[in-house]
Coordinates of C-alpha atoms and ligand atoms in Angstrom, one line a residue:
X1 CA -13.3 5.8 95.3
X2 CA -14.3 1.8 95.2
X3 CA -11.3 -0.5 96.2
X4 CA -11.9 -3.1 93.1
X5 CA -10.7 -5.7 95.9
X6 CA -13.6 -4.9 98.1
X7 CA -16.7 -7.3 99.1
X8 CA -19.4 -5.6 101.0
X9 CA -20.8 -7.2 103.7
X10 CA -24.5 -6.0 103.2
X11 CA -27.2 -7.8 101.2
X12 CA -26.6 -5.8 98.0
X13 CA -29.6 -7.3 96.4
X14 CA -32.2 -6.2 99.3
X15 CA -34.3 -3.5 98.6
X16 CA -36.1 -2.0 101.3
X17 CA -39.6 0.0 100.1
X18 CA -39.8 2.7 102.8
X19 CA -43.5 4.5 103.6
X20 CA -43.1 6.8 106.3
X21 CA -46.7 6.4 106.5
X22 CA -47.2 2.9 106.6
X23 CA -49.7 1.6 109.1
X24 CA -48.0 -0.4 111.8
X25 CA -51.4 -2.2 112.5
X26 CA -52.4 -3.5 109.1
X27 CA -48.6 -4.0 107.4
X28 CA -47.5 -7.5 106.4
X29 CA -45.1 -8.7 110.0
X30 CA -44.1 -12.1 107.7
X31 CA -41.8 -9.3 106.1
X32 CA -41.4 -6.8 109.0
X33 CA -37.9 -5.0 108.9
X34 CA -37.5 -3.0 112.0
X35 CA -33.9 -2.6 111.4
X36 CA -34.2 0.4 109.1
X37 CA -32.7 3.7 110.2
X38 CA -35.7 5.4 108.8
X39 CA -38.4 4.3 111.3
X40 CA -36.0 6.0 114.0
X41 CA -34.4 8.9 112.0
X42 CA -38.7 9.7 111.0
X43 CA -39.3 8.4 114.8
X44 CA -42.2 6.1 113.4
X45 CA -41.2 3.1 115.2
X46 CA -43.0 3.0 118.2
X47 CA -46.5 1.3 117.5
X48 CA -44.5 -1.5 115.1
X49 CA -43.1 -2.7 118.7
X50 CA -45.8 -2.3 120.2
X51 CA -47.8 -4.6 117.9
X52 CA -44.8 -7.5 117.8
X53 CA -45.3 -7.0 121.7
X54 CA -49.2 -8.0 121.7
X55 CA -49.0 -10.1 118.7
X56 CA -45.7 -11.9 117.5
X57 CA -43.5 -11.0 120.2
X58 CA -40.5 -13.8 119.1
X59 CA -40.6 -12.3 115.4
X60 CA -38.2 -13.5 112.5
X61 CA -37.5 -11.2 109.3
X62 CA -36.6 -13.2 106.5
X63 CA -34.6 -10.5 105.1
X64 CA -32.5 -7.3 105.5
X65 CA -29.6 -5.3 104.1
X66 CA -28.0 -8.2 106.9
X67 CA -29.6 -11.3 106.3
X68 CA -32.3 -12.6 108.6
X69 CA -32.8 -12.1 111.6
X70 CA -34.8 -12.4 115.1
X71 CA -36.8 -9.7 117.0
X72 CA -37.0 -9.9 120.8
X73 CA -39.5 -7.1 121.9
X74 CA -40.8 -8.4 125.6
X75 CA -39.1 -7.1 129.0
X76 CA -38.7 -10.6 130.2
X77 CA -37.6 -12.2 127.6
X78 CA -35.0 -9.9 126.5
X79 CA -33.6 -10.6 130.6
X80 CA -33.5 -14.4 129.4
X81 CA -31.9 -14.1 126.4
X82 CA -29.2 -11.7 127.9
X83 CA -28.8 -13.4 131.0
X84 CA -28.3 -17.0 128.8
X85 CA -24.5 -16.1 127.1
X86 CA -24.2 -20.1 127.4
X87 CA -26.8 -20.5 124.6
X88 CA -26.9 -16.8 122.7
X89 CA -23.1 -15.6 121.8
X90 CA -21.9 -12.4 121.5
X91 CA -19.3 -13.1 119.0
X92 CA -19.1 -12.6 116.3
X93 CA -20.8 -9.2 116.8
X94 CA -23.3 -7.1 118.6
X95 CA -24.4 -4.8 116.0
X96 CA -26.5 -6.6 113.0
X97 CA -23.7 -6.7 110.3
X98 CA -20.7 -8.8 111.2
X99 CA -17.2 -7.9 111.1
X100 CA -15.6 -7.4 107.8
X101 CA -12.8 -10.2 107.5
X102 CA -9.8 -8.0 106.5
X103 CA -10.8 -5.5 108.7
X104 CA -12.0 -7.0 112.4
X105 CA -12.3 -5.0 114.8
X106 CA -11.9 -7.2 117.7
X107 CA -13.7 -5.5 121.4
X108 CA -14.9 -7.4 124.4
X109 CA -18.2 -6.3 124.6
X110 CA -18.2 -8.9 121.0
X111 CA -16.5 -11.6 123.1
X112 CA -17.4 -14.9 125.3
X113 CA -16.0 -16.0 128.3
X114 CA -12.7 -16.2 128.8
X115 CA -11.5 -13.7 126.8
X116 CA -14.3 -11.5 127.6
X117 CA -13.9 -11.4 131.3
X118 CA -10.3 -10.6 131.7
X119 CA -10.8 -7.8 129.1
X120 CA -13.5 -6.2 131.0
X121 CA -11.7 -6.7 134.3
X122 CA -8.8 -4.5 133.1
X123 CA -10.4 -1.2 132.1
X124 CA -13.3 -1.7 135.2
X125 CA -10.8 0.1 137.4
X126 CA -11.1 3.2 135.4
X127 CA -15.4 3.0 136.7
X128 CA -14.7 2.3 139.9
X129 CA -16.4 4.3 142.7
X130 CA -13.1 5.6 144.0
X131 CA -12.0 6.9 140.7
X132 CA -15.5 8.0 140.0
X133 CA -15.1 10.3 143.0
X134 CA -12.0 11.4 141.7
X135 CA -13.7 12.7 138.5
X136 CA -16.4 13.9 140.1
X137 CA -15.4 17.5 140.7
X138 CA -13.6 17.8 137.4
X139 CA -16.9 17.1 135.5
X140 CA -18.8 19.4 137.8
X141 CA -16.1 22.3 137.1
X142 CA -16.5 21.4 133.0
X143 CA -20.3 21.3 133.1
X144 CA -20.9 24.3 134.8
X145 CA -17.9 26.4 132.9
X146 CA -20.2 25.1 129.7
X147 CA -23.4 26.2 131.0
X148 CA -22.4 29.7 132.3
X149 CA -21.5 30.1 128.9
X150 CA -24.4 29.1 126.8
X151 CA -25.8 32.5 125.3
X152 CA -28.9 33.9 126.9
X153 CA -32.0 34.4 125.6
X154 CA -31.0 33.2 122.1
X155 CA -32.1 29.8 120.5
X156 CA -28.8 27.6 120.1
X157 CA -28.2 23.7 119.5
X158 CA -28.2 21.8 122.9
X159 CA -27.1 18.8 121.2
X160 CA -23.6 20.5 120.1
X161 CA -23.3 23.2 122.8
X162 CA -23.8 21.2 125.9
X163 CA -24.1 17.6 125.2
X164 CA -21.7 16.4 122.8
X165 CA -18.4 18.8 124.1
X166 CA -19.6 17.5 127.6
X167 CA -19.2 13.8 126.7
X168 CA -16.5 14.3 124.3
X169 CA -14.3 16.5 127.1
X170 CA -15.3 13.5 129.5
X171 CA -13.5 11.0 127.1
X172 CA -10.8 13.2 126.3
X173 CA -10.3 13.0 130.5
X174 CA -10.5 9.1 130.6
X175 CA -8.1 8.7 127.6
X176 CA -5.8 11.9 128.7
X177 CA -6.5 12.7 125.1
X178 CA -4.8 15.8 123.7
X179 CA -7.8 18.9 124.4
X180 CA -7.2 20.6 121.1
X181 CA -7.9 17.0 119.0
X182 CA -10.9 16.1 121.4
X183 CA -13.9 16.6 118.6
X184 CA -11.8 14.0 116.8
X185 CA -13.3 11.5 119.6
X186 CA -16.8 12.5 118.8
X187 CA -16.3 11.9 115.1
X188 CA -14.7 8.8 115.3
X189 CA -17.6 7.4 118.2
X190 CA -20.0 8.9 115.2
X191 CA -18.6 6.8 112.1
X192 CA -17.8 3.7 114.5
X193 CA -21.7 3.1 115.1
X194 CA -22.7 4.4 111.4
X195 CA -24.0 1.8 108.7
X196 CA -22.8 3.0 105.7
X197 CA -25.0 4.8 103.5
X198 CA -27.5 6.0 106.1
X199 CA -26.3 9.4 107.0
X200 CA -22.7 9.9 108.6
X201 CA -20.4 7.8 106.1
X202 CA -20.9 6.8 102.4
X203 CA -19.4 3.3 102.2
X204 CA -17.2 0.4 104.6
X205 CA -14.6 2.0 102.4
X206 CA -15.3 5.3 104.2
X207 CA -15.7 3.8 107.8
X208 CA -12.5 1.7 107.4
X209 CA -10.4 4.8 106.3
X210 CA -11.6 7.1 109.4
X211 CA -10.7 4.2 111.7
X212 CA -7.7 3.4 110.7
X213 CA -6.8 7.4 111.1
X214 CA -7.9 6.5 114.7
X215 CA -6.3 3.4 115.2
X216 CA -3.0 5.4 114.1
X217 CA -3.4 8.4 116.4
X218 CA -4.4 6.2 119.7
X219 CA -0.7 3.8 118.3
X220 CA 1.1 7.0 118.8
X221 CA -0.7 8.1 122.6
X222 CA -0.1 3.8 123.5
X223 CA 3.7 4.1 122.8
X224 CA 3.8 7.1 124.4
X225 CA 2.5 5.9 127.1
X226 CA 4.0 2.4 127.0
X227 CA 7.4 4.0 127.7
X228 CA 6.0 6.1 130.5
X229 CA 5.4 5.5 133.9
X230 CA 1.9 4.1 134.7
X231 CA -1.0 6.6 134.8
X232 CA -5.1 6.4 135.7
X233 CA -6.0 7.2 132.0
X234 CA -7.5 4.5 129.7
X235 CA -4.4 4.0 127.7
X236 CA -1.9 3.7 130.0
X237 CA -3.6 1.2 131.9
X238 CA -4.4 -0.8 129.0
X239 CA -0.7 -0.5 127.7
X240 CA 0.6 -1.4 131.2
X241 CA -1.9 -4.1 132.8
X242 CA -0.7 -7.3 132.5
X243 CA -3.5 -9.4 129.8
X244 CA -3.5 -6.3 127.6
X245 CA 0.0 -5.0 127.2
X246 CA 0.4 -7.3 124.2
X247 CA -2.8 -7.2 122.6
X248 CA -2.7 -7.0 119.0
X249 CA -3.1 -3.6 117.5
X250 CA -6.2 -4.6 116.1
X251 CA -7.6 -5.4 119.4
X252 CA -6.4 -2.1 121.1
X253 CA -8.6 -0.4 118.7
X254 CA -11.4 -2.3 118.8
X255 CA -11.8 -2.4 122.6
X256 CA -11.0 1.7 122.1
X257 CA -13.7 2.2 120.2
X258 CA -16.0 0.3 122.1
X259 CA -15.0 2.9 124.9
X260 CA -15.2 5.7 122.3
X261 CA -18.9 4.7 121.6
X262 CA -20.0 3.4 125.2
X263 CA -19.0 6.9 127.0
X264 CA -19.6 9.1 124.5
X265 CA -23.4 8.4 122.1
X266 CA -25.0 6.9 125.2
X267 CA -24.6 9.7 127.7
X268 CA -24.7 12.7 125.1
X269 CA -28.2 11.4 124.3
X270 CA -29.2 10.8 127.3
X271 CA -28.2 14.8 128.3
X272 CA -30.4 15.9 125.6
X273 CA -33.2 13.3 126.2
X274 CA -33.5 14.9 130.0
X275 CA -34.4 18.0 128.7
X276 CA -36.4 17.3 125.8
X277 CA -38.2 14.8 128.3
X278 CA -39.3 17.1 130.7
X279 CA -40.2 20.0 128.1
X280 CA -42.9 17.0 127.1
X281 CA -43.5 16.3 130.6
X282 CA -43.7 19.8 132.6
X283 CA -45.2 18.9 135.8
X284 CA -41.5 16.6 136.0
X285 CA -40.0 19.4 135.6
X286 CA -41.9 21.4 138.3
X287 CA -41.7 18.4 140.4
X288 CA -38.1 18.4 140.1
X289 CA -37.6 22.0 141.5
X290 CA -39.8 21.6 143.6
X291 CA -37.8 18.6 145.1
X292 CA -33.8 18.4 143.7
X293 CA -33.6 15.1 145.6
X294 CA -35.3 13.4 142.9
X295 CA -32.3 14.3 140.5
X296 CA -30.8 10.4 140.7
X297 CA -34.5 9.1 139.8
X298 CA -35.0 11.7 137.1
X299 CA -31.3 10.1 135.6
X300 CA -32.9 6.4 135.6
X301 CA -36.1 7.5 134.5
X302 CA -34.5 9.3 131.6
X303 CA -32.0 6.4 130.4
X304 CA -35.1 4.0 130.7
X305 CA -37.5 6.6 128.4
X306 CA -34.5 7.2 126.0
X307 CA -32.6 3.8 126.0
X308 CA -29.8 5.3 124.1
X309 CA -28.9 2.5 122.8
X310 CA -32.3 0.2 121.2
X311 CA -30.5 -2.5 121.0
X312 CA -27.7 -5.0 121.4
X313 CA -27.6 -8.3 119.1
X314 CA -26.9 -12.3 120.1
X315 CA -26.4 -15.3 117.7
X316 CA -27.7 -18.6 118.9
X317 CA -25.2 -21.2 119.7
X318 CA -27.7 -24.0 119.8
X319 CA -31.3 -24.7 118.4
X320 CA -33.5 -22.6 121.2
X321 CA -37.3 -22.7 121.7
X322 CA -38.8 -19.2 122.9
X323 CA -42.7 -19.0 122.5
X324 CA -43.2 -21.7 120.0
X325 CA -40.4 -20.6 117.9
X326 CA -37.9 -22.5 116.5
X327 CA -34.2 -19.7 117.0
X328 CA -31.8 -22.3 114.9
X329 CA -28.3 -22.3 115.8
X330 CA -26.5 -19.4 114.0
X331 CA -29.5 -17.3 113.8
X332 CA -29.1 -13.2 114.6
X333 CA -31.2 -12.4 117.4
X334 CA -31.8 -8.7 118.6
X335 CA -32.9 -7.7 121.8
X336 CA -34.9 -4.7 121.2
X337 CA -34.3 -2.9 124.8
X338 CA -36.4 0.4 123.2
X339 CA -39.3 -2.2 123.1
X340 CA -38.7 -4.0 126.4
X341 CA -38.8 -1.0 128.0
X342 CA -42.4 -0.1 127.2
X343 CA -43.3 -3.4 127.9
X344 CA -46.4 -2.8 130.1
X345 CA -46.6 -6.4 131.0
X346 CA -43.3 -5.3 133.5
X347 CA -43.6 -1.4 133.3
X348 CA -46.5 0.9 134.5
X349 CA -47.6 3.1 132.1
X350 CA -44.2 2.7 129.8
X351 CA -44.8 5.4 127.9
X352 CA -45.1 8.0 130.1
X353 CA -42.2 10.3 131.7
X354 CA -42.6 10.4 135.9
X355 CA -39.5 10.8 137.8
X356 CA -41.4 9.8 141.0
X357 CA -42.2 5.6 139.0
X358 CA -41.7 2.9 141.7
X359 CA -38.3 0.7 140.8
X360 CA -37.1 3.7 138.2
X361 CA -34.2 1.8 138.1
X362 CA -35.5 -1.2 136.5
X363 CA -35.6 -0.7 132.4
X364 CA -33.0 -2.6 130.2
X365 CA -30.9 0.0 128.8
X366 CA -28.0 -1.2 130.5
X367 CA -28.8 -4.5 129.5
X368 CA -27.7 -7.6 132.2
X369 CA -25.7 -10.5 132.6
X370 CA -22.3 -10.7 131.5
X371 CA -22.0 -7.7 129.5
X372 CA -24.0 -5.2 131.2
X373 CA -22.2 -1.9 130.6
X374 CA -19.1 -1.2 132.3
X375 CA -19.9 2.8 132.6
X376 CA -23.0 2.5 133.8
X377 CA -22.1 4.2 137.0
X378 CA -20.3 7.1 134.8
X379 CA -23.1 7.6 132.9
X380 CA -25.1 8.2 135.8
X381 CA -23.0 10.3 137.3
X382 CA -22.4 12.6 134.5
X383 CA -26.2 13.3 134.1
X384 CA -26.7 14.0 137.6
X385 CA -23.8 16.3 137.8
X386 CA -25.4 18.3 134.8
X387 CA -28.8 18.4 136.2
X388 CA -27.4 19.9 139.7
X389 CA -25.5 22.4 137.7
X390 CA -28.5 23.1 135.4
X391 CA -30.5 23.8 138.8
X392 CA -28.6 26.0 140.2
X393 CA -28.6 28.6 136.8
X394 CA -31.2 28.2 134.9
X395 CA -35.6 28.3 135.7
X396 CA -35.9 26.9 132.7
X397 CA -35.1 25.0 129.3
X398 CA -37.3 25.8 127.1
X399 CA -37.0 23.5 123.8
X400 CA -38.3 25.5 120.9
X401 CA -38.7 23.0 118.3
X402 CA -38.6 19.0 117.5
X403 CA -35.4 17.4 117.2
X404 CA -33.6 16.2 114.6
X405 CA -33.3 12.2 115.5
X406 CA -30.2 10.3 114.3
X407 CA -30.5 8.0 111.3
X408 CA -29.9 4.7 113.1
X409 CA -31.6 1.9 114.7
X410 CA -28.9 1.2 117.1
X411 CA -27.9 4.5 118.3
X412 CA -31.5 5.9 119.8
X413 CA -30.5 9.9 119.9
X414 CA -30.6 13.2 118.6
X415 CA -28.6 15.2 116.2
X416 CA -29.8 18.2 116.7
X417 CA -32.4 20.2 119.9
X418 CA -33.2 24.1 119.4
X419 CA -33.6 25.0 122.9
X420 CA -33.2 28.7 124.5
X421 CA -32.4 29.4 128.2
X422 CA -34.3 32.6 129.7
X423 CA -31.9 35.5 129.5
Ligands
HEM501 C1 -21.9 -2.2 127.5 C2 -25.5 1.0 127.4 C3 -22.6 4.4 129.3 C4 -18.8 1.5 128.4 C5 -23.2 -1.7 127.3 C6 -24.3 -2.4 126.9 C7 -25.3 -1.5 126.9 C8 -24.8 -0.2 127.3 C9 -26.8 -1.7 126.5 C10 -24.4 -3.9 126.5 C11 -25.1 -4.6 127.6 C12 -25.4 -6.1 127.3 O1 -25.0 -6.6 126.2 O2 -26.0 -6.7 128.1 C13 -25.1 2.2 128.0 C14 -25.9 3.3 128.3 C15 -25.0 4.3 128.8 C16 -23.7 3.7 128.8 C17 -27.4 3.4 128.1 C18 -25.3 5.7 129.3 C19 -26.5 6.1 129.6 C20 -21.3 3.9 129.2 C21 -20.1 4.6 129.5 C22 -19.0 3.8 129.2 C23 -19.6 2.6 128.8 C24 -20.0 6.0 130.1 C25 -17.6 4.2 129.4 C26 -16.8 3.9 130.2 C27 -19.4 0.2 128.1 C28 -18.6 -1.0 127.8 C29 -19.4 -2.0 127.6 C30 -20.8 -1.5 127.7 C31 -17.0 -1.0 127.9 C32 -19.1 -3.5 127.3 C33 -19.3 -4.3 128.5 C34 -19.0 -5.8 128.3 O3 -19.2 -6.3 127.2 O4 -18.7 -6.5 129.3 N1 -23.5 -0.3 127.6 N2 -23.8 2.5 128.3 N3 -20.9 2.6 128.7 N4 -20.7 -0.1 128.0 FE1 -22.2 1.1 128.3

């Protein structure tokens, strides 16, 4: 139903003319969208970076279903943009639409300094390595419980069975979230990311409606909590430490979500990118057996191949020169980390899948500076712990089929991964 009231925030006029078969090396880059869903939902995308890489690596779109915008595609100079929050904001968004003005949704990781910084230093406790270590045997006991009970010899959905209730029981163990309601987590991290009309929700209208539902079940856990003693769970620390206790409501949501979205999309595609990875790669995966000590640099490699999230977006707070062009003060700018970490300039061979790469840890898909992600640690940890467990059960994970990719070009992942485990 349309809210008469209602002004979208997309470029209603724009039409995008979409050929899944359109040649990446003879299109038209003065009109270049590479912001479209499509291209990552039909997984077409990758030689259109790797042509702004070699040929127009600073690239401006004149137009989108956002406006215009800015295309950063090379390792280093998506480090210098990040690493530069004096001259490229993250306010008033990260994501290519901006915030719709009845309806912010105010989170940190959309903030500058100060505001920013004593956000982020009141949920870091909750990633610290001594509460890490904490968790660490209660995500072991979950991951293996879930993998002694995938069904033998039978093809199933990895993406639903193992990877999404893995994440999703995670959050629900961060937030103290009530077990039964915990698939309401994954939905909500789902319609948070979603641009409307490509795949999970319809309309703003749509998004807005699901949130608030969200905003008023997490109102009900914060007064809870509020009342109660203090706790280690997300919620009670927010409603307790001292900067947030009297954040608006608004705010409490926003910086919930952000949570909701940065522990939940990111590592459930990076589960299902390890195994889909080394089904393409299967001399990593006999590697790996062959030596489970390379577990932690199978995890980097994986989060560098996959970069679950392609990308995060600045706006310029100043006039800034970068290769000859001209970024004007107020113009989007994204940092394509999917690009930046094939660059080969930075990267050997980028595009292939070896768990044994000198400085595995160095991709982008973290990002840096300021805002590099909070979880990263948990992220981490979470895929190792599944990959010991996997090792211990199963010879093999045998993926019987090409995903089904997720129509976005934010969140890099899959919706769906037939696989079957030898009975
Ligand atoms: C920020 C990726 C896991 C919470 C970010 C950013 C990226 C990212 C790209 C923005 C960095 C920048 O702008 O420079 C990832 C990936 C993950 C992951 C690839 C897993 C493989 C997690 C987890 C949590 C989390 C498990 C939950 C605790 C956050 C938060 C921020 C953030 C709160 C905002 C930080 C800030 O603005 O200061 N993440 N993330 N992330 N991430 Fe993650």
């Amino acid at each position: 139903m349309s809210n008469p009231g209602y002004v979208s925030r997309h470029n209603e006029d724009y039409v995008f003319d979409y050929d899944p078969n359109e040649d990446a090396w003879t299109t038209d880059l003065s009109t270049l969208d590479m912001s479209r869903g499509e291209r990552f939902r039909d997984h077409t995308f990758w030689p259109f970076f790797e042509r702004l890489r070699k040929e127009d690596p600073v690239h401006y779109c004149p137009d989108s279903l956002n406006g215009p915008y800015w295309s950063v595609t090379k390792y280093n100079d998506i480090m210098a943009v990040d690493t530069d929050h004096q001259r490229f904001s993250s306010e008033p968004s990260i994501v290519l639409f901006d915030p719709e003005e009845d309806f912010p949704l105010p989170m940190f990781i959309a903030m500058d300094p100060p505001k920013h910084d004593v956000q982020r230093k009141t949920v870091s406790p909750i990633v610290a390595p001594n509460h890490l270590a904490q968790m660490e045997p209660i995500i072991r006991e979950r991951a293996g419980a879930l993998l002694d009970a995938v069904p033998r010899g039978e093809v199933f959905n990895w993406v639903d069975k193992i990877s999404i209730e893995l994440t999703t029981q995670m959050l629900a163990t961060l937030f103290d979230f009530p077990w039964e309601d915990r698939r309401k987590l994954t939905r909500w991290s789902d319609v948070a990311t979603a641009a409307p009309g490509q795949g999970i929700v319809e309309s703003d209208e749509q998004r807005r409606m699901e949130l608030m539902e969200c905003l008023q079940y997490f109102n009900g856990l914060w007064d809870e909590r509020a009342k109660a003693p203090p706790k280690p769970d997300l919620i009670s620390m927010l409603a307790h430490g001292e900067s947030t206790k009297d954040m608006p409501r608004q705010e409490f949501l926003g910086n919930l979500v952000l949570l909701i979205v940065g522990g939940n999309d990111t590592t459930r595609n990076s589960i299902t990118g390890s195994v889909y990875a080394l089904n393409k790669f299967p001399e990593q995966f006999a590697k790996l057996k062959a030596k489970p000590e390379l577990i932690p640099n199978l995890v980097s490699e994986t989060i560098r191949w996959q970069t679950p999230l392609a990308f995060m977006r600045r706006t310029a707070i100043e006039d800034v020169e970068m290769r000859g062009k001209l970024i004007k003060k107020g113009d989007k700018v994204v940092m394509w980390y999917v690009s930046g970490n094939r660059d080969d300039e930075v990267i050997a061979h980028p595009n292939d899948f070896d768990i044994e790469r000198e400085n595995v840890r160095r991709h982008l898909s973290f990002g840096f500076g300021i805002h590099r992600c909070v979880g990263n640690r948990l992220g981490e940890m979470q895929l190792r712990i599944v990959w010991e467990e996997i090792l211990k059960r199963f010879d093999k994970i045998e993926v019987m089929g090409e995903p089904k990719r997720v129509y976005s070009s934010f969140v890099k992942g899959y919706e769906s991964l037939p696989v079957r485990v030898a009975s």
